[in-house]
């Protein structure tokens, strides 16, 4: 078992600590909100009131996981750690950072003898019980050193059937975590993962919007259909090729409120969709669907369709993302 310092005890950070403690690891935790620290201390974590205290409680080589919002917060936290940690210590960024920032940070920390690992983390608010799909970038020996922590956080093989033909293959992919390559590779894979997520969500949303308007008065009477959307989503969960966890969450949202009147349809983008489109442009790769799904999110801040309400519902269900302001 290992020891880990966790900075950032929001929705995902706190549950990651809980999952690690369930697996027998010791977690030293810090957050700018003392109540978050107190809550996890009561559950068995070692709570501290400052970053210096956290570093002082960790054995060398230290491993510190940063789980704060991407951007300025992560940048400042990594820089503060760089000033305090010793050579051979490890900084892990588990948020949704831009992969080019990882490359820059890794270079700066390597100059100080500190290791940097980027971990794209998928699992949302369900990760405590389901586990987290982890996409990892960084030096291979360092990633191997962290393997006990990564294996505990990951879902494991579960009841997912093995892909035919994988018998001679080895590695950790079937356990739900993967070392993708050097610095930035983990967040690059997670970035494209989220870009694809945009497209999948958009496809479901548009399809169900078509269903909802199938009884439009503009249609001839003989081809008007009054469809039960929750039931359609449910039947697709049973053997359909379009079945997925996103569809499971769609069913849950529609059962709770078929009209989705509790959502406005304002859909935020957290950055990865933009970055994915930017990467496609840099690589000269056509990405029509991913680009269109990103632009739809921009448009949703002006007026709202049923499709956009369904996008909002899915985002809330898998990640607890609350709708942002409409901008009007």
Tab-separated table of C-alpha atoms in Angstrom:
chain	number	residue	atom	x	y	z
A	1	UNK	CA	0.000	0.000	0.000
A	2	UNK	CA	1.091	3.567	-0.656
A	3	UNK	CA	0.774	7.075	0.674
A	4	UNK	CA	-0.617	9.941	-1.391
A	5	UNK	CA	-1.127	13.628	-0.843
A	6	UNK	CA	-4.334	14.978	-2.410
A	7	UNK	CA	-4.804	18.693	-3.038
A	8	UNK	CA	-8.380	19.527	-4.005
A	9	UNK	CA	-11.333	17.784	-2.382
A	10	UNK	CA	-14.168	18.666	-4.737
A	11	UNK	CA	-16.633	16.185	-6.204
A	12	UNK	CA	-13.991	13.958	-7.769
A	13	UNK	CA	-11.012	14.589	-5.504
A	14	UNK	CA	-12.906	13.647	-2.349
A	15	UNK	CA	-14.313	10.448	-3.835
A	16	UNK	CA	-10.912	9.465	-5.185
A	17	UNK	CA	-9.546	9.770	-1.654
A	18	UNK	CA	-12.399	7.600	-0.377
A	19	UNK	CA	-11.726	4.936	-3.014
A	20	UNK	CA	-8.010	4.927	-2.223
A	21	UNK	CA	-8.682	4.576	1.504
A	22	UNK	CA	-11.056	1.697	0.791
A	23	UNK	CA	-8.106	0.069	-0.959
A	24	UNK	CA	-5.897	0.461	2.109
A	25	UNK	CA	-3.833	3.472	1.018
A	26	UNK	CA	-3.073	6.401	3.319
A	27	UNK	CA	-4.191	9.813	2.080
A	28	UNK	CA	-2.990	13.168	3.376
A	29	UNK	CA	-5.519	15.747	2.218
A	30	UNK	CA	-5.711	19.530	1.791
A	31	UNK	CA	-8.306	21.885	0.382
A	32	UNK	CA	-8.849	25.638	0.564
A	33	UNK	CA	-12.216	24.834	2.178
A	34	UNK	CA	-11.516	23.534	5.715
A	35	UNK	CA	-14.920	21.803	5.837
A	36	UNK	CA	-13.888	19.496	2.994
A	37	UNK	CA	-10.742	18.555	4.930
A	38	UNK	CA	-12.689	17.973	8.139
A	39	UNK	CA	-15.189	15.742	6.371
A	40	UNK	CA	-12.514	13.423	5.009
A	41	UNK	CA	-10.515	13.495	8.235
A	42	UNK	CA	-13.596	12.112	9.965
A	43	UNK	CA	-13.593	9.289	7.410
A	44	UNK	CA	-9.975	8.313	8.060
A	45	UNK	CA	-7.797	10.635	5.986
A	46	UNK	CA	-4.945	12.667	7.459
A	47	UNK	CA	-6.214	16.228	7.210
A	48	UNK	CA	-3.846	19.211	7.064
A	49	UNK	CA	-4.366	22.965	7.007
A	50	UNK	CA	-1.620	23.980	4.573
A	51	UNK	CA	0.404	22.752	1.624
A	52	UNK	CA	3.572	22.874	3.726
A	53	UNK	CA	1.926	20.654	6.331
A	54	UNK	CA	0.861	18.210	3.624
A	55	UNK	CA	4.401	17.962	2.275
A	56	UNK	CA	5.769	17.498	5.786
A	57	UNK	CA	3.445	14.549	6.427
A	58	UNK	CA	4.489	12.621	3.330
A	59	UNK	CA	7.308	10.110	3.164
A	60	UNK	CA	9.877	10.418	0.385
A	61	UNK	CA	9.671	10.069	-2.492
A	62	UNK	CA	6.470	12.051	-2.089
A	63	UNK	CA	3.533	11.665	-4.462
A	64	UNK	CA	1.140	14.635	-4.581
A	65	UNK	CA	-2.032	14.510	-6.670
A	66	UNK	CA	-3.449	17.886	-7.774
A	67	UNK	CA	-7.225	17.814	-8.312
A	68	UNK	CA	-8.156	21.472	-8.654
A	69	UNK	CA	-9.798	23.324	-11.589
A	70	UNK	CA	-7.730	23.397	-14.769
A	71	UNK	CA	-6.056	26.644	-15.680
A	72	UNK	CA	-4.796	29.225	-13.220
A	73	UNK	CA	-5.592	27.171	-10.109
A	74	UNK	CA	-3.635	24.157	-11.343
A	75	UNK	CA	-0.793	26.339	-12.606
A	76	UNK	CA	-0.411	28.079	-9.246
A	77	UNK	CA	-0.622	24.820	-7.280
A	78	UNK	CA	1.993	23.065	-9.399
A	79	UNK	CA	4.337	26.048	-9.089
A	80	UNK	CA	3.961	26.126	-5.300
A	81	UNK	CA	4.731	22.411	-5.154
A	82	UNK	CA	7.748	22.858	-7.411
A	83	UNK	CA	9.164	25.353	-4.930
A	84	UNK	CA	8.691	22.995	-1.975
A	85	UNK	CA	9.287	19.437	-3.173
A	86	UNK	CA	12.596	17.595	-3.387
A	87	UNK	CA	14.221	15.746	-6.283
A	88	UNK	CA	12.533	12.392	-7.025
A	89	UNK	CA	9.194	13.620	-5.612
A	90	UNK	CA	6.198	13.287	-7.954
A	91	UNK	CA	3.542	15.812	-8.949
A	92	UNK	CA	0.398	14.324	-10.515
A	93	UNK	CA	-2.116	16.515	-12.329
A	94	UNK	CA	-5.403	14.628	-12.431
A	95	UNK	CA	-7.563	17.479	-13.729
A	96	UNK	CA	-8.406	18.460	-17.286
A	97	UNK	CA	-5.298	20.442	-18.166
A	98	UNK	CA	-4.312	21.296	-21.728
A	99	UNK	CA	-1.707	18.757	-22.833
A	100	UNK	CA	0.723	21.430	-24.039
A	101	UNK	CA	0.735	22.883	-20.522
A	102	UNK	CA	1.757	19.435	-19.262
A	103	UNK	CA	4.739	19.368	-21.613
A	104	UNK	CA	5.863	22.776	-20.361
A	105	UNK	CA	5.373	21.903	-16.692
A	106	UNK	CA	7.134	18.565	-17.028
A	107	UNK	CA	10.148	20.273	-18.566
A	108	UNK	CA	10.278	22.863	-15.770
A	109	UNK	CA	9.910	20.282	-12.991
A	110	UNK	CA	12.413	17.892	-14.557
A	111	UNK	CA	14.991	20.687	-14.388
A	112	UNK	CA	14.474	20.639	-10.619
A	113	UNK	CA	14.676	16.829	-10.464
A	114	UNK	CA	10.937	16.514	-9.766
A	115	UNK	CA	8.804	14.060	-11.748
A	116	UNK	CA	5.556	15.146	-13.426
A	117	UNK	CA	2.692	12.845	-14.373
A	118	UNK	CA	-0.545	13.874	-16.103
A	119	UNK	CA	-3.622	11.733	-15.599
A	120	UNK	CA	-6.781	12.233	-17.620
A	121	UNK	CA	-9.509	11.075	-15.264
A	122	UNK	CA	-12.986	9.989	-16.349
A	123	UNK	CA	-15.669	8.791	-13.993
A	124	UNK	CA	-17.446	11.872	-12.735
A	125	UNK	CA	-19.500	11.649	-9.573
A	126	UNK	CA	-19.911	7.866	-10.030
A	127	UNK	CA	-16.227	7.018	-9.756
A	128	UNK	CA	-16.263	6.127	-6.064
A	129	UNK	CA	-18.118	2.890	-6.772
A	130	UNK	CA	-17.551	2.407	-10.519
A	131	UNK	CA	-13.886	3.390	-10.509
A	132	UNK	CA	-12.079	5.918	-12.694
A	133	UNK	CA	-10.853	5.382	-16.241
A	134	UNK	CA	-7.303	6.766	-16.187
A	135	UNK	CA	-5.249	7.946	-19.161
A	136	UNK	CA	-1.662	8.592	-18.034
A	137	UNK	CA	1.312	10.502	-19.371
A	138	UNK	CA	4.808	10.668	-17.906
A	139	UNK	CA	8.050	8.709	-17.430
A	140	UNK	CA	7.432	4.969	-17.489
A	141	UNK	CA	9.395	4.134	-14.284
A	142	UNK	CA	7.465	6.791	-12.351
A	143	UNK	CA	4.117	5.547	-13.647
A	144	UNK	CA	5.090	1.994	-12.631
A	145	UNK	CA	5.969	3.275	-9.141
A	146	UNK	CA	2.452	4.727	-8.882
A	147	UNK	CA	0.796	1.545	-10.132
A	148	UNK	CA	-0.720	0.473	-6.771
A	149	UNK	CA	-2.559	3.809	-6.533
A	150	UNK	CA	-3.651	3.773	-10.169
A	151	UNK	CA	-4.872	0.189	-9.971
A	152	UNK	CA	-6.984	1.005	-6.911
A	153	UNK	CA	-8.574	4.030	-8.556
A	154	UNK	CA	-9.316	2.181	-11.804
A	155	UNK	CA	-12.486	0.114	-12.294
A	156	UNK	CA	-10.749	-3.215	-12.888
A	157	UNK	CA	-12.025	-5.681	-15.500
A	158	UNK	CA	-15.422	-6.023	-13.807
A	159	UNK	CA	-18.015	-7.916	-15.831
A	160	UNK	CA	-16.991	-6.458	-19.198
A	161	UNK	CA	-16.451	-9.287	-21.651
A	162	UNK	CA	-12.928	-9.602	-22.996
A	163	UNK	CA	-12.434	-8.348	-26.544
A	164	UNK	CA	-11.944	-11.313	-28.919
A	165	UNK	CA	-8.312	-11.541	-29.996
A	166	UNK	CA	-6.841	-9.837	-26.925
A	167	UNK	CA	-5.700	-13.113	-25.349
A	168	UNK	CA	-2.004	-12.673	-26.242
A	169	UNK	CA	-2.031	-8.995	-25.208
A	170	UNK	CA	-0.815	-7.770	-21.855
A	171	UNK	CA	-0.965	-4.487	-20.006
A	172	UNK	CA	-3.398	-2.572	-17.864
A	173	UNK	CA	-5.956	-1.362	-20.423
A	174	UNK	CA	-8.442	-4.072	-19.461
A	175	UNK	CA	-8.261	-2.863	-15.869
A	176	UNK	CA	-9.309	0.629	-16.923
A	177	UNK	CA	-6.014	2.525	-16.783
A	178	UNK	CA	-3.291	3.028	-19.376
A	179	UNK	CA	0.125	4.652	-19.650
A	180	UNK	CA	-0.365	6.452	-22.964
A	181	UNK	CA	3.109	7.939	-23.415
A	182	UNK	CA	5.378	10.777	-22.235
A	183	UNK	CA	4.324	14.075	-20.666
A	184	UNK	CA	1.015	15.346	-22.023
A	185	UNK	CA	-0.038	12.050	-23.626
A	186	UNK	CA	-2.524	11.258	-20.861
A	187	UNK	CA	-4.323	14.586	-21.114
A	188	UNK	CA	-4.136	14.454	-24.927
A	189	UNK	CA	-6.045	11.146	-24.911
A	190	UNK	CA	-8.513	12.490	-22.335
A	191	UNK	CA	-8.980	15.642	-24.429
A	192	UNK	CA	-10.017	13.649	-27.490
A	193	UNK	CA	-12.121	11.390	-25.229
A	194	UNK	CA	-14.099	14.439	-24.148
A	195	UNK	CA	-14.352	15.692	-27.723
A	196	UNK	CA	-15.901	12.362	-28.699
A	197	UNK	CA	-18.192	12.648	-25.675
A	198	UNK	CA	-19.470	15.949	-27.081
A	199	UNK	CA	-20.326	14.219	-30.357
A	200	UNK	CA	-22.033	11.214	-28.749
A	201	UNK	CA	-24.122	13.435	-26.504
A	202	UNK	CA	-25.087	15.630	-29.448
A	203	UNK	CA	-26.207	12.607	-31.479
A	204	UNK	CA	-28.472	11.356	-28.679
A	205	UNK	CA	-29.810	14.855	-28.061
A	206	UNK	CA	-30.694	15.499	-31.707
A	207	UNK	CA	-32.270	12.059	-32.120
A	208	UNK	CA	-34.556	12.504	-29.135
A	209	UNK	CA	-35.426	16.009	-30.297
A	210	UNK	CA	-36.679	14.424	-33.541
A	211	UNK	CA	-38.753	11.974	-31.496
A	212	UNK	CA	-40.224	14.784	-29.423
A	213	UNK	CA	-41.412	16.631	-32.522
A	214	UNK	CA	-42.720	13.532	-34.305
A	215	UNK	CA	-46.295	14.624	-33.514
A	216	UNK	CA	-45.861	18.105	-34.994
A	217	UNK	CA	-48.992	19.665	-36.482
A	218	UNK	CA	-46.873	20.494	-39.527
A	219	UNK	CA	-46.762	16.786	-40.408
A	220	UNK	CA	-49.498	14.859	-42.242
A	221	UNK	CA	-51.782	13.182	-39.716
A	222	UNK	CA	-50.894	9.682	-40.877
A	223	UNK	CA	-47.216	10.106	-39.959
A	224	UNK	CA	-47.623	11.852	-36.637
A	225	UNK	CA	-46.364	9.745	-33.740
A	226	UNK	CA	-46.874	10.427	-30.047
A	227	UNK	CA	-43.749	8.665	-28.801
A	228	UNK	CA	-42.785	7.678	-25.264
A	229	UNK	CA	-39.223	8.947	-24.975
A	230	UNK	CA	-38.301	7.246	-21.662
A	231	UNK	CA	-39.456	3.897	-23.064
A	232	UNK	CA	-37.548	4.337	-26.318
A	233	UNK	CA	-34.384	5.121	-24.400
A	234	UNK	CA	-35.038	2.111	-22.163
A	235	UNK	CA	-35.581	-0.353	-24.996
A	236	UNK	CA	-32.331	0.812	-26.624
A	237	UNK	CA	-30.506	-0.209	-23.457
A	238	UNK	CA	-31.506	-3.801	-24.180
A	239	UNK	CA	-29.299	-5.135	-26.941
A	240	UNK	CA	-29.158	-2.059	-29.166
A	241	UNK	CA	-25.885	-1.146	-30.860
A	242	UNK	CA	-26.316	2.435	-29.565
A	243	UNK	CA	-26.465	1.363	-25.918
A	244	UNK	CA	-24.007	3.136	-23.604
A	245	UNK	CA	-23.586	4.627	-20.153
A	246	UNK	CA	-24.636	7.988	-21.618
A	247	UNK	CA	-27.875	6.360	-22.739
A	248	UNK	CA	-28.345	4.938	-19.230
A	249	UNK	CA	-28.067	8.466	-17.845
A	250	UNK	CA	-30.430	9.772	-20.515
A	251	UNK	CA	-33.079	7.266	-19.415
A	252	UNK	CA	-32.678	8.351	-15.802
A	253	UNK	CA	-33.153	12.013	-16.717
A	254	UNK	CA	-36.216	11.316	-18.898
A	255	UNK	CA	-37.853	9.120	-16.250
A	256	UNK	CA	-37.427	11.881	-13.683
A	257	UNK	CA	-38.940	14.509	-15.976
A	258	UNK	CA	-39.900	13.610	-19.576
A	259	UNK	CA	-40.194	17.290	-20.548
A	260	UNK	CA	-36.833	18.172	-18.951
A	261	UNK	CA	-38.439	21.370	-17.682
A	262	UNK	CA	-35.916	21.422	-14.825
A	263	UNK	CA	-33.165	22.221	-17.363
A	264	UNK	CA	-32.818	25.394	-19.401
A	265	UNK	CA	-30.571	23.891	-22.070
A	266	UNK	CA	-27.590	26.159	-21.449
A	267	UNK	CA	-24.656	23.838	-22.155
A	268	UNK	CA	-21.146	24.819	-21.093
A	269	UNK	CA	-17.942	23.544	-22.660
A	270	UNK	CA	-15.104	22.807	-20.264
A	271	UNK	CA	-12.261	23.334	-22.759
A	272	UNK	CA	-11.456	19.871	-24.025
A	273	UNK	CA	-13.869	20.112	-26.955
A	274	UNK	CA	-12.205	23.315	-28.156
A	275	UNK	CA	-8.753	21.800	-27.708
A	276	UNK	CA	-9.755	18.682	-29.636
A	277	UNK	CA	-10.913	20.773	-32.583
A	278	UNK	CA	-7.700	22.817	-32.374
A	279	UNK	CA	-5.643	19.610	-32.454
A	280	UNK	CA	-7.595	18.394	-35.482
A	281	UNK	CA	-6.827	21.656	-37.264
A	282	UNK	CA	-3.120	21.403	-36.368
A	283	UNK	CA	-3.000	17.817	-37.635
A	284	UNK	CA	-5.067	18.505	-40.743
A	285	UNK	CA	-7.662	15.954	-39.630
A	286	UNK	CA	-11.321	16.345	-40.593
A	287	UNK	CA	-13.563	16.448	-37.506
A	288	UNK	CA	-16.996	17.538	-38.718
A	289	UNK	CA	-19.103	15.968	-35.961
A	290	UNK	CA	-16.881	17.043	-33.073
A	291	UNK	CA	-16.694	20.598	-34.415
A	292	UNK	CA	-20.456	20.820	-34.917
A	293	UNK	CA	-21.159	19.543	-31.401
A	294	UNK	CA	-18.849	22.207	-29.975
A	295	UNK	CA	-20.559	24.974	-31.943
A	296	UNK	CA	-23.956	23.770	-30.732
A	297	UNK	CA	-22.812	24.341	-27.174
A	298	UNK	CA	-21.909	27.910	-28.072
A	299	UNK	CA	-25.343	28.451	-29.627
A	300	UNK	CA	-27.143	26.945	-26.623
A	301	UNK	CA	-26.291	30.015	-24.591
A	302	UNK	CA	-28.661	32.101	-26.720
A	303	UNK	CA	-31.804	30.000	-27.077
A	304	UNK	CA	-32.664	26.464	-26.096
A	305	UNK	CA	-34.073	23.393	-27.795
A	306	UNK	CA	-35.150	20.116	-26.238
A	307	UNK	CA	-31.879	18.648	-27.539
A	308	UNK	CA	-29.891	21.153	-25.509
A	309	UNK	CA	-31.943	20.406	-22.408
A	310	UNK	CA	-31.048	16.744	-22.882
A	311	UNK	CA	-27.357	17.675	-23.181
A	312	UNK	CA	-27.662	19.565	-19.891
A	313	UNK	CA	-29.375	16.585	-18.290
A	314	UNK	CA	-26.648	14.149	-19.386
A	315	UNK	CA	-23.863	16.445	-18.147
A	316	UNK	CA	-25.549	16.740	-14.765
A	317	UNK	CA	-26.109	12.999	-14.504
A	318	UNK	CA	-22.541	11.876	-15.241
A	319	UNK	CA	-20.546	14.695	-13.711
A	320	UNK	CA	-22.805	16.813	-11.529
A	321	UNK	CA	-22.239	19.734	-13.902
A	322	UNK	CA	-24.759	22.453	-13.077
A	323	UNK	CA	-25.934	24.681	-15.899
A	324	UNK	CA	-24.093	27.959	-16.227
A	325	UNK	CA	-25.599	31.379	-16.933
A	326	UNK	CA	-27.316	31.892	-20.268
A	327	UNK	CA	-25.330	35.010	-21.090
A	328	UNK	CA	-28.504	36.984	-21.811
